[in-house]
Short mmCIF file of C-alpha atoms in Angstrom, two decimals:
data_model
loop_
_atom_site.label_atom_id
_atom_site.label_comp_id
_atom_site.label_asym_id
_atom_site.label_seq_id
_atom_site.Cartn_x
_atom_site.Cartn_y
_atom_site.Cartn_z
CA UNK A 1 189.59 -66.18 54.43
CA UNK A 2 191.06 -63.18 55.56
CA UNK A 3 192.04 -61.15 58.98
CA UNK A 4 192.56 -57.53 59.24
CA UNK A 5 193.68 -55.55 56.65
CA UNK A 6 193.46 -58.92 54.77
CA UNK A 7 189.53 -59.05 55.47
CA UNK A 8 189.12 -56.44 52.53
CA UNK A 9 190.84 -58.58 50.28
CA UNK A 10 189.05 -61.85 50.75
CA UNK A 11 186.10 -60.37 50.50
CA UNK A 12 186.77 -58.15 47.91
CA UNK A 13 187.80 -61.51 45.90
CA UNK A 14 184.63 -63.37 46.96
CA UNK A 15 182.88 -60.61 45.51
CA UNK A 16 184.64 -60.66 42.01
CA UNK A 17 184.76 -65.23 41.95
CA UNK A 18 182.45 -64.84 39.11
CA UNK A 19 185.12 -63.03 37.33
CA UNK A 20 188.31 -64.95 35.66
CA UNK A 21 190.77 -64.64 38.58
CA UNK A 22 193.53 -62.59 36.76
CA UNK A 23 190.84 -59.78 36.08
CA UNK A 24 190.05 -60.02 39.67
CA UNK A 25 193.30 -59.49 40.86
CA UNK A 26 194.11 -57.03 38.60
CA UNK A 27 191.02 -55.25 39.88
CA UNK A 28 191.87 -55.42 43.39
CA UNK A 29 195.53 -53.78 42.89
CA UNK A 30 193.52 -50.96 41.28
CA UNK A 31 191.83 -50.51 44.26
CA UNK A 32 194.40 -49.87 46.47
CA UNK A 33 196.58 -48.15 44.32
CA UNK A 34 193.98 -45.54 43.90
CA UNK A 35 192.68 -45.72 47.68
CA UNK A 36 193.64 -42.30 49.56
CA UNK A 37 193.77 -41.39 53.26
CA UNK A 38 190.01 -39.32 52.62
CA UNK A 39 189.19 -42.89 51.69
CA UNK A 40 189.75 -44.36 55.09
CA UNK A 41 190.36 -42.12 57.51
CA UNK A 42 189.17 -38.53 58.60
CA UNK A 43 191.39 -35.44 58.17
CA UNK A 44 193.56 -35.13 61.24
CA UNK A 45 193.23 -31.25 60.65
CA UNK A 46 189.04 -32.08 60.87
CA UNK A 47 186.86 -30.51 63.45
CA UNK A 48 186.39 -33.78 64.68
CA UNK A 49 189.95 -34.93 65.34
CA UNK A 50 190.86 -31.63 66.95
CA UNK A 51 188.14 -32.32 69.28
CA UNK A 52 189.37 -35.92 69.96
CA UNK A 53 192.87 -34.16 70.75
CA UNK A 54 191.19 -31.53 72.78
CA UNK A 55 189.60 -34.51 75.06
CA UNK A 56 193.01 -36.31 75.27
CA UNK A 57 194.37 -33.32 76.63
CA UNK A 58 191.06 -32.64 78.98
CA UNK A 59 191.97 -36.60 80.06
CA UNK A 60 195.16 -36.23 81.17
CA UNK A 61 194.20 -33.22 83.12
CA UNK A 62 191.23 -35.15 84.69
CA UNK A 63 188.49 -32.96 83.50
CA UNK A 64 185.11 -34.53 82.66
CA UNK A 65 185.22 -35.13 78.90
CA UNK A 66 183.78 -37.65 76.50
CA UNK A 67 185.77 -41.07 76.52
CA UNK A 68 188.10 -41.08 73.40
CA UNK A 69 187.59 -44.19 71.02
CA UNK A 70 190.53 -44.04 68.98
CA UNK A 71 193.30 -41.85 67.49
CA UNK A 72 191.87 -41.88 64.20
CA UNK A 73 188.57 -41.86 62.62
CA UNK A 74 187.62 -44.52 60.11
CA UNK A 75 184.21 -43.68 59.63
CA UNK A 76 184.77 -42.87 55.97
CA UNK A 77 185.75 -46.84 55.35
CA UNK A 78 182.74 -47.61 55.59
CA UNK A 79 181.09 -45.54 52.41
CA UNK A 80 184.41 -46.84 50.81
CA UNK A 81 184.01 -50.35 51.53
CA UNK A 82 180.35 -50.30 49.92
CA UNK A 83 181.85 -48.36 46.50
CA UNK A 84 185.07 -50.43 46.03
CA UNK A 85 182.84 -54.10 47.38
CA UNK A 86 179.63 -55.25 46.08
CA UNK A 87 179.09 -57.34 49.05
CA UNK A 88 175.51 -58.27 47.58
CA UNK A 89 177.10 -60.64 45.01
CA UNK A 90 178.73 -62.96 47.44
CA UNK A 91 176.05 -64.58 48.67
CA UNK A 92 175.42 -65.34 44.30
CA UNK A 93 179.13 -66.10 44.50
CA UNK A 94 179.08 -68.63 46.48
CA UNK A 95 175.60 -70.68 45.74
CA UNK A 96 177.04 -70.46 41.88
CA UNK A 97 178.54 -73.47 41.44
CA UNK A 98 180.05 -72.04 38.16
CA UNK A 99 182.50 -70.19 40.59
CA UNK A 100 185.85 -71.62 42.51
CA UNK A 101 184.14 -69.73 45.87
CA UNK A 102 182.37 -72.37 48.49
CA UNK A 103 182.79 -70.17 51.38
CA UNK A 104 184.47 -66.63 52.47
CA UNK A 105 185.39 -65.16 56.40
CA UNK A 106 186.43 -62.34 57.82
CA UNK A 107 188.24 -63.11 61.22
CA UNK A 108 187.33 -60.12 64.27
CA UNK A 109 188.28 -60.30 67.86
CA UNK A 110 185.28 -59.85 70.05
CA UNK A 111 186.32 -57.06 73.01
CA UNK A 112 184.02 -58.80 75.61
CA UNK A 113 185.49 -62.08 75.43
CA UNK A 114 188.68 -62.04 73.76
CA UNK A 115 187.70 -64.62 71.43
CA UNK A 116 188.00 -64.72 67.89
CA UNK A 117 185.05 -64.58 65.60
CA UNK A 118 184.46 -65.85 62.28
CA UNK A 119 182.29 -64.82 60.42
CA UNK A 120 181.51 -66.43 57.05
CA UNK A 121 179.03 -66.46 54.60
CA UNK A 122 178.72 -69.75 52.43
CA UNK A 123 179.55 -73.84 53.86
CA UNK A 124 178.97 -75.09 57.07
CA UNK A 125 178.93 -73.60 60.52
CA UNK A 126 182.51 -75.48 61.96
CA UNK A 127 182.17 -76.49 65.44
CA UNK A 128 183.70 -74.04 68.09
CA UNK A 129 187.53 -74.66 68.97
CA UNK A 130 188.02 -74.40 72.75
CA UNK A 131 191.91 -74.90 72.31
CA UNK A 132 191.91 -71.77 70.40
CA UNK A 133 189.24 -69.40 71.45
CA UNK A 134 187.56 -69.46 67.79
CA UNK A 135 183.94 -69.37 67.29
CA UNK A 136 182.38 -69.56 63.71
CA UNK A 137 178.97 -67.32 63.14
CA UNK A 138 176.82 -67.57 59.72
CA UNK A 139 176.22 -64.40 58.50
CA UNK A 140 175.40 -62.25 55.68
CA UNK A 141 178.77 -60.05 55.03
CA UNK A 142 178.38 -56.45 54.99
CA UNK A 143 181.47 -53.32 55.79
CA UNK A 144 180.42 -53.78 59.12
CA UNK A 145 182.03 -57.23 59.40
CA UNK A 146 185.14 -55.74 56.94
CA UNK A 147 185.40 -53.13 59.36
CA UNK A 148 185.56 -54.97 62.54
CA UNK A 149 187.80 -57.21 61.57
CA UNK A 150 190.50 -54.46 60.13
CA UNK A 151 189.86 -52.31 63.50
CA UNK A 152 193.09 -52.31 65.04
CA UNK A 153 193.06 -51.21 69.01
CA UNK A 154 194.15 -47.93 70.10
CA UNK A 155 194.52 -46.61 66.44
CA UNK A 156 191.40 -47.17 64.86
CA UNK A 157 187.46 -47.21 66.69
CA UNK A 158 186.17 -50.67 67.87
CA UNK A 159 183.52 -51.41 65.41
CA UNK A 160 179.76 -52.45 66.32
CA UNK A 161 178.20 -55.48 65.10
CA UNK A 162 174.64 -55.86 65.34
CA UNK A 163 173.75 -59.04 62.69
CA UNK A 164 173.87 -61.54 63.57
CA UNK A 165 171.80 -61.01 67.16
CA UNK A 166 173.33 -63.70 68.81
CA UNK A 167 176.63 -61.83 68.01
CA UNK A 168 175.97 -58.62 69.01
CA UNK A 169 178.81 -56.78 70.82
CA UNK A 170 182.14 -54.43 70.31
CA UNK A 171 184.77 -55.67 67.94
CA UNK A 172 188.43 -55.18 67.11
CA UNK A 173 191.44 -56.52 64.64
CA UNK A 174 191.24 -60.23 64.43
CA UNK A 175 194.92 -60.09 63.75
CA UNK A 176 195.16 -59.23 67.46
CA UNK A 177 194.63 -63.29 68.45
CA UNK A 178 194.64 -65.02 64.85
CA UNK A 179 197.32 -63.90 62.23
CA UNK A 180 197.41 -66.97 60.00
CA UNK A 181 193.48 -68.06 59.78
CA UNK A 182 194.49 -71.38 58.74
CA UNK A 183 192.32 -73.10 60.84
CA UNK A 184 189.16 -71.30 59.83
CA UNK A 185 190.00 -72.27 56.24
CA UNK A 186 190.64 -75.54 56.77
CA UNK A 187 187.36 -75.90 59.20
CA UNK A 188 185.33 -74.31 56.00
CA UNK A 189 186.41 -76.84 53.34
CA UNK A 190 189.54 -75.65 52.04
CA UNK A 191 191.63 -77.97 50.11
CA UNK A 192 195.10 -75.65 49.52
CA UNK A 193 195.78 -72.70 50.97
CA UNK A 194 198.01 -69.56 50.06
CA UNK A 195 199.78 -67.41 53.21
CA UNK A 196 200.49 -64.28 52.79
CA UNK A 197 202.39 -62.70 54.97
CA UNK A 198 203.78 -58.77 55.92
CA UNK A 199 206.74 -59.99 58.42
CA UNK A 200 208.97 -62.42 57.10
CA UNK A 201 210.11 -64.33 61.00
CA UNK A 202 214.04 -64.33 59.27
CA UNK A 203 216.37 -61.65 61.29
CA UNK A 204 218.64 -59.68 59.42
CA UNK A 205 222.24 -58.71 60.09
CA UNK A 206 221.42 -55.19 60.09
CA UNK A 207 221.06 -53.14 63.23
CA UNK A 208 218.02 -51.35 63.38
CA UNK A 209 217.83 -49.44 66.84
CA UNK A 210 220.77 -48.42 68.10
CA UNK A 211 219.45 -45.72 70.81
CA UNK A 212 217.22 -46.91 73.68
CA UNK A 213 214.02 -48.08 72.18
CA UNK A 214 211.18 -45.43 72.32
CA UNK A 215 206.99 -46.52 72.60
CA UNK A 216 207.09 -46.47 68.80
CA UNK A 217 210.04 -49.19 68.68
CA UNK A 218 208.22 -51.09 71.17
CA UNK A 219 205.00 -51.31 69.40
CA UNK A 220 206.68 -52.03 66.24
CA UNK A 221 208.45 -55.13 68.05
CA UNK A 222 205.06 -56.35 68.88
CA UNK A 223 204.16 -56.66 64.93
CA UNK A 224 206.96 -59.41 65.55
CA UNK A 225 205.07 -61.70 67.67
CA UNK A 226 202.59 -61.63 64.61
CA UNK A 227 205.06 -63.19 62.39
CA UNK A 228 206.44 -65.55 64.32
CA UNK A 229 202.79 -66.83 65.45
CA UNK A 230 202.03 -66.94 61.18
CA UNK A 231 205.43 -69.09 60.77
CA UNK A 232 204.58 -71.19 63.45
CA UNK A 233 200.83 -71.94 62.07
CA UNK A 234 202.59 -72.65 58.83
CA UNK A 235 204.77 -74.96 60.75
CA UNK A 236 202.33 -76.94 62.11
CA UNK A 237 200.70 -77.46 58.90
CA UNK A 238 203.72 -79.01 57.62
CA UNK A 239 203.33 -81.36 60.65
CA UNK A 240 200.38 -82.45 60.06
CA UNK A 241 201.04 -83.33 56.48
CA UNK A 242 203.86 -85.01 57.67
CA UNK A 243 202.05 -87.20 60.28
CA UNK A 244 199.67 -87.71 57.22
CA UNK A 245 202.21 -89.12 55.31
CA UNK A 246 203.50 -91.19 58.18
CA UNK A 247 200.14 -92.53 59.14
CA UNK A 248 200.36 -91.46 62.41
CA UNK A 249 198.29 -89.36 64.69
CA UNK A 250 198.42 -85.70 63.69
CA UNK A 251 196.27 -84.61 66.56
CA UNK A 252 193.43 -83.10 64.90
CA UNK A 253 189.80 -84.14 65.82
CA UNK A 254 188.81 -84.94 62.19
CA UNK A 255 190.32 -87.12 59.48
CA UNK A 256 192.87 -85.66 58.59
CA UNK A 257 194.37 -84.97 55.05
CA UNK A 258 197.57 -83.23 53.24
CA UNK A 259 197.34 -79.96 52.57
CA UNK A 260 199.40 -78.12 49.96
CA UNK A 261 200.17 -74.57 51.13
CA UNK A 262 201.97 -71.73 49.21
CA UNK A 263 203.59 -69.33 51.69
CA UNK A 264 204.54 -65.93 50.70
CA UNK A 265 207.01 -62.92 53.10
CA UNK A 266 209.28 -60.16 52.53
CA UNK A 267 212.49 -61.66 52.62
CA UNK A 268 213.22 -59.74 55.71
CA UNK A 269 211.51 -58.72 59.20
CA UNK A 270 211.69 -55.01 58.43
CA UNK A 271 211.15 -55.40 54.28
CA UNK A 272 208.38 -53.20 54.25
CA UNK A 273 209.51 -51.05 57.12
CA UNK A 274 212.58 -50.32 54.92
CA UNK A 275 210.59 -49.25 52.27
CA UNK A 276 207.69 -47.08 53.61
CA UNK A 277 211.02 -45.22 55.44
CA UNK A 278 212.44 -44.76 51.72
CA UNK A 279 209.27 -43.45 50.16
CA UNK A 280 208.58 -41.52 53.11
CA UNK A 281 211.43 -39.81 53.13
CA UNK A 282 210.98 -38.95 49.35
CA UNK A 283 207.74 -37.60 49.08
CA UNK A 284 206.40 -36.91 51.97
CA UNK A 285 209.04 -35.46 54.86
CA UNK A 286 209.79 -32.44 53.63
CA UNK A 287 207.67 -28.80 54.56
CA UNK A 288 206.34 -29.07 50.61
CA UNK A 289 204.79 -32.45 51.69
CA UNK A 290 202.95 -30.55 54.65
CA UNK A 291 200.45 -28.41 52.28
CA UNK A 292 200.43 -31.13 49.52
CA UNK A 293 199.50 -34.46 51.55
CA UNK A 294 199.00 -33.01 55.04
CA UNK A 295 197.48 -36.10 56.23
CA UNK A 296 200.34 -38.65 55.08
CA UNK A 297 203.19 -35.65 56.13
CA UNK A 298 201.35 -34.74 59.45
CA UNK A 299 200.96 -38.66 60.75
CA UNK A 300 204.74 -39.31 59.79
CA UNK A 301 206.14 -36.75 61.77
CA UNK A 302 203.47 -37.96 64.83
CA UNK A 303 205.33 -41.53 64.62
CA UNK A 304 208.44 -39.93 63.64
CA UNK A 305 208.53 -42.56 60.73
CA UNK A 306 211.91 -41.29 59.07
CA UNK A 307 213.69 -42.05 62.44
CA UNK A 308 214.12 -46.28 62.07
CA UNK A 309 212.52 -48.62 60.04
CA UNK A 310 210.76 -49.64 63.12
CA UNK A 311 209.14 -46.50 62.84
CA UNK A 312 208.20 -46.61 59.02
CA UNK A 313 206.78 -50.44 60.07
CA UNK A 314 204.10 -48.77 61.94
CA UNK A 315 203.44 -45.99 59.58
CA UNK A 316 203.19 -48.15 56.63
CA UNK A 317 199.49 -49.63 58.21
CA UNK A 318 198.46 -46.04 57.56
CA UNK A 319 200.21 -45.17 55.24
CA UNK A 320 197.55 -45.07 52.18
CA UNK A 321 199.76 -43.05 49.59
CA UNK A 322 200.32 -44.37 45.90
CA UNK A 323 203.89 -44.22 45.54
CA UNK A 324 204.32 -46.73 48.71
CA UNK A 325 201.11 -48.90 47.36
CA UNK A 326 202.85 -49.30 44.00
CA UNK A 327 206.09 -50.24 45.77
CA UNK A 328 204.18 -53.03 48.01
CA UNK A 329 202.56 -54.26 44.86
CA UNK A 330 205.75 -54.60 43.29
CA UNK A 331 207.27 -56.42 46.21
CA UNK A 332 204.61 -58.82 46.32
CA UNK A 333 205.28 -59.56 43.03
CA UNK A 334 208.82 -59.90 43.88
CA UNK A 335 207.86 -62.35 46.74
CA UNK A 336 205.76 -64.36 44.95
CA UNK A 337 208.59 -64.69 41.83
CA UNK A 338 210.50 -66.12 44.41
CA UNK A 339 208.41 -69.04 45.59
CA UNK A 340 208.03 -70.31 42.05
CA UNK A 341 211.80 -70.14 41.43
CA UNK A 342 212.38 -72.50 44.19
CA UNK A 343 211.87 -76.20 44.16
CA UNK A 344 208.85 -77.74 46.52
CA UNK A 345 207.72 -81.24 46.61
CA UNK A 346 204.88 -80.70 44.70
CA UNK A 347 205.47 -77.16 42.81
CA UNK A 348 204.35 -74.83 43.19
CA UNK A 349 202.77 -76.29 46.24
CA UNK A 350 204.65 -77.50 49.66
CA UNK A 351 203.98 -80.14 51.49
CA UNK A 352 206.63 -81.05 53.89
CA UNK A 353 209.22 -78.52 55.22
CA UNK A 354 211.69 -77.71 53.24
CA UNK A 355 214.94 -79.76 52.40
CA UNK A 356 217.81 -77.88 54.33
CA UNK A 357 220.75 -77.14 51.96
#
């Protein structure tokens, strides 16, 4: 189950379940690693983005010009998606029942409603949750779904869905309204789940704006409210595992169950902020950077990424170059050392909250 950028990766995975899950991964990190910004996005020096400047400009001057979708243009994702995704085998994925995959979802906010839409492809269509605004579709998963739910407003175009009918409309990010799809998984049959997160909710001691805040600071902040919300889903987990336990009512519809969860973060808020400002500043700030990566060097000095780590926060969603993908890899890695070197209640699965020290 995955939302946003983490909609490639799920189903990237539930294409590759007939493969021994090590290879898979190991796959999957060489697709990013070797993913470039031609990959994703359009040149920002291309006829085409000019043009989208050009009708900016014509906006703000109130001349009659074309509507602009987006800052950038993804419309090379989609070729992408199809070469790095053979979306074909997931339907063989999941009726194998050789493989670990019952069901797969990719999570996209629907523009005309505000609701959140999953859309999965194997198990059986959950009822729709008022409380939260989600509605489950059956479909067959293509790069249209992938790209709908990665399509994150204002930066990136909304996406068009057209299968299936009764879902046709404009979509955006489904990280917008649903961070942590735990729900969705749980709804689909899951029996243990692994968070991953890109925001760790803990506040460091470290200052990191010291002027008055600028738009880019206050968009970064909002990346916040995305942590806190996956913390908090994780949090209510653990209560309902804990009313489990107790026998009591955990407020769910459904017989309820426990449900081991592994939950991986940076250590810190700003973790990756701190490090796409480090690698930016390396390879990509200086004039040398402009003719080598003009892309990457252009879009950094746009968001000013070398100004805060609030800055570099935002960059790093775009920022597609191997030296930072090999340095999130490793982090991850990092992350996910340090789960397994702590105690849980039923290692390397949680339960219950943590003991506090």
């Amino acid at each position: 189950m995955g939302t946003s950028v983490g909609g490639i990766n799920a189903a990237y995975l539930a294409a590759n379940a007939h493969r021994p899950l090590s290879e898979a991964v190991a796959g999957g990190a060489d697709v990013w690693r070797n993913l470039r910004y031609r990959d994703a996005m359009r040149s920002l020096l291309s006829g085409s983005a000019l043009s989208r400047l050009g009708r900016f400009v014509g906006t703000f001057l109130g001349l009659r010009v074309a509507a602009v979708s987006s800052l950038l243009d993804t419309a090379p994702l989609r070729k992408t998606l199809n070469r790095v995704i053979e979306f074909e085998r997931i339907a063989a994925n999941v009726a194998d029942d050789a493989t670990p995959l019952h069901a797969v979802g990719v999570i996209a906010t629907a523009y005309e409603t505000g609701r959140s839409i999953v859309f999965h492809q194997g198990g059986e269509t959950p009822p729709t949750n008022e409380e939260r605004a989600i509605d489950y579709v059956a479909a067959q998963l293509t790069n249209v779904h992938v790209l709908a739910s990665g399509a994150i407003p204002i930066v990136f175009p909304a996406v068009e869905v057209t299968e299936p009918a009764s879902c046709r409309g404009w979509y955006g990010d489904g990280g917008a309204r649903l961070n942590a799809p735990l729900d969705p998984a749980l709804e689909l049959g899951a029996e243990r789940v692994i968070v991953i997160g890109l925001n760790s909710a803990e506040v460091g001691d470290e200052p990191t704006v010291t002027t008055e805040p600028d738009l880019f600071d206050g968009a970064s902040s909002l990346l916040g409210v995305l942590a806190d919300q996956l913390t908090t889903d994780v949090a209510t987990l653990t209560a309902v595992n804990e009313a489990v336990e107790q026998g009591t009512d955990s407020g769910r519809d459904e017989p309820s169950r426990k449900i081991p969860y592994i939950f991986i973060v940076p250590s810190g808020r700003l973790t990756i902020g701190h490090i796409a400002l480090d690698v930016y500043k390396r390879h990509y700030k200086s004039a040398r950077a402009l003719l080598r990566f003009p892309n990457l060097a252009l879009l950094g000095r746009i968001l000013d990424a070398a100004r805060n780590p609030m800055h570099a926060e935002l960059y790093s969603y775009l920022f597609l170059g191997r030296e930072f993908i090999d340095e999130l890899i490793e982090l991850g890695r990092t992350d996910a050392q340090r789960w397994l070197d702590t105690e849980h209640d039923q290692w390397p699965w949680r339960v219950q909250r943590p003991t506090e020290p």
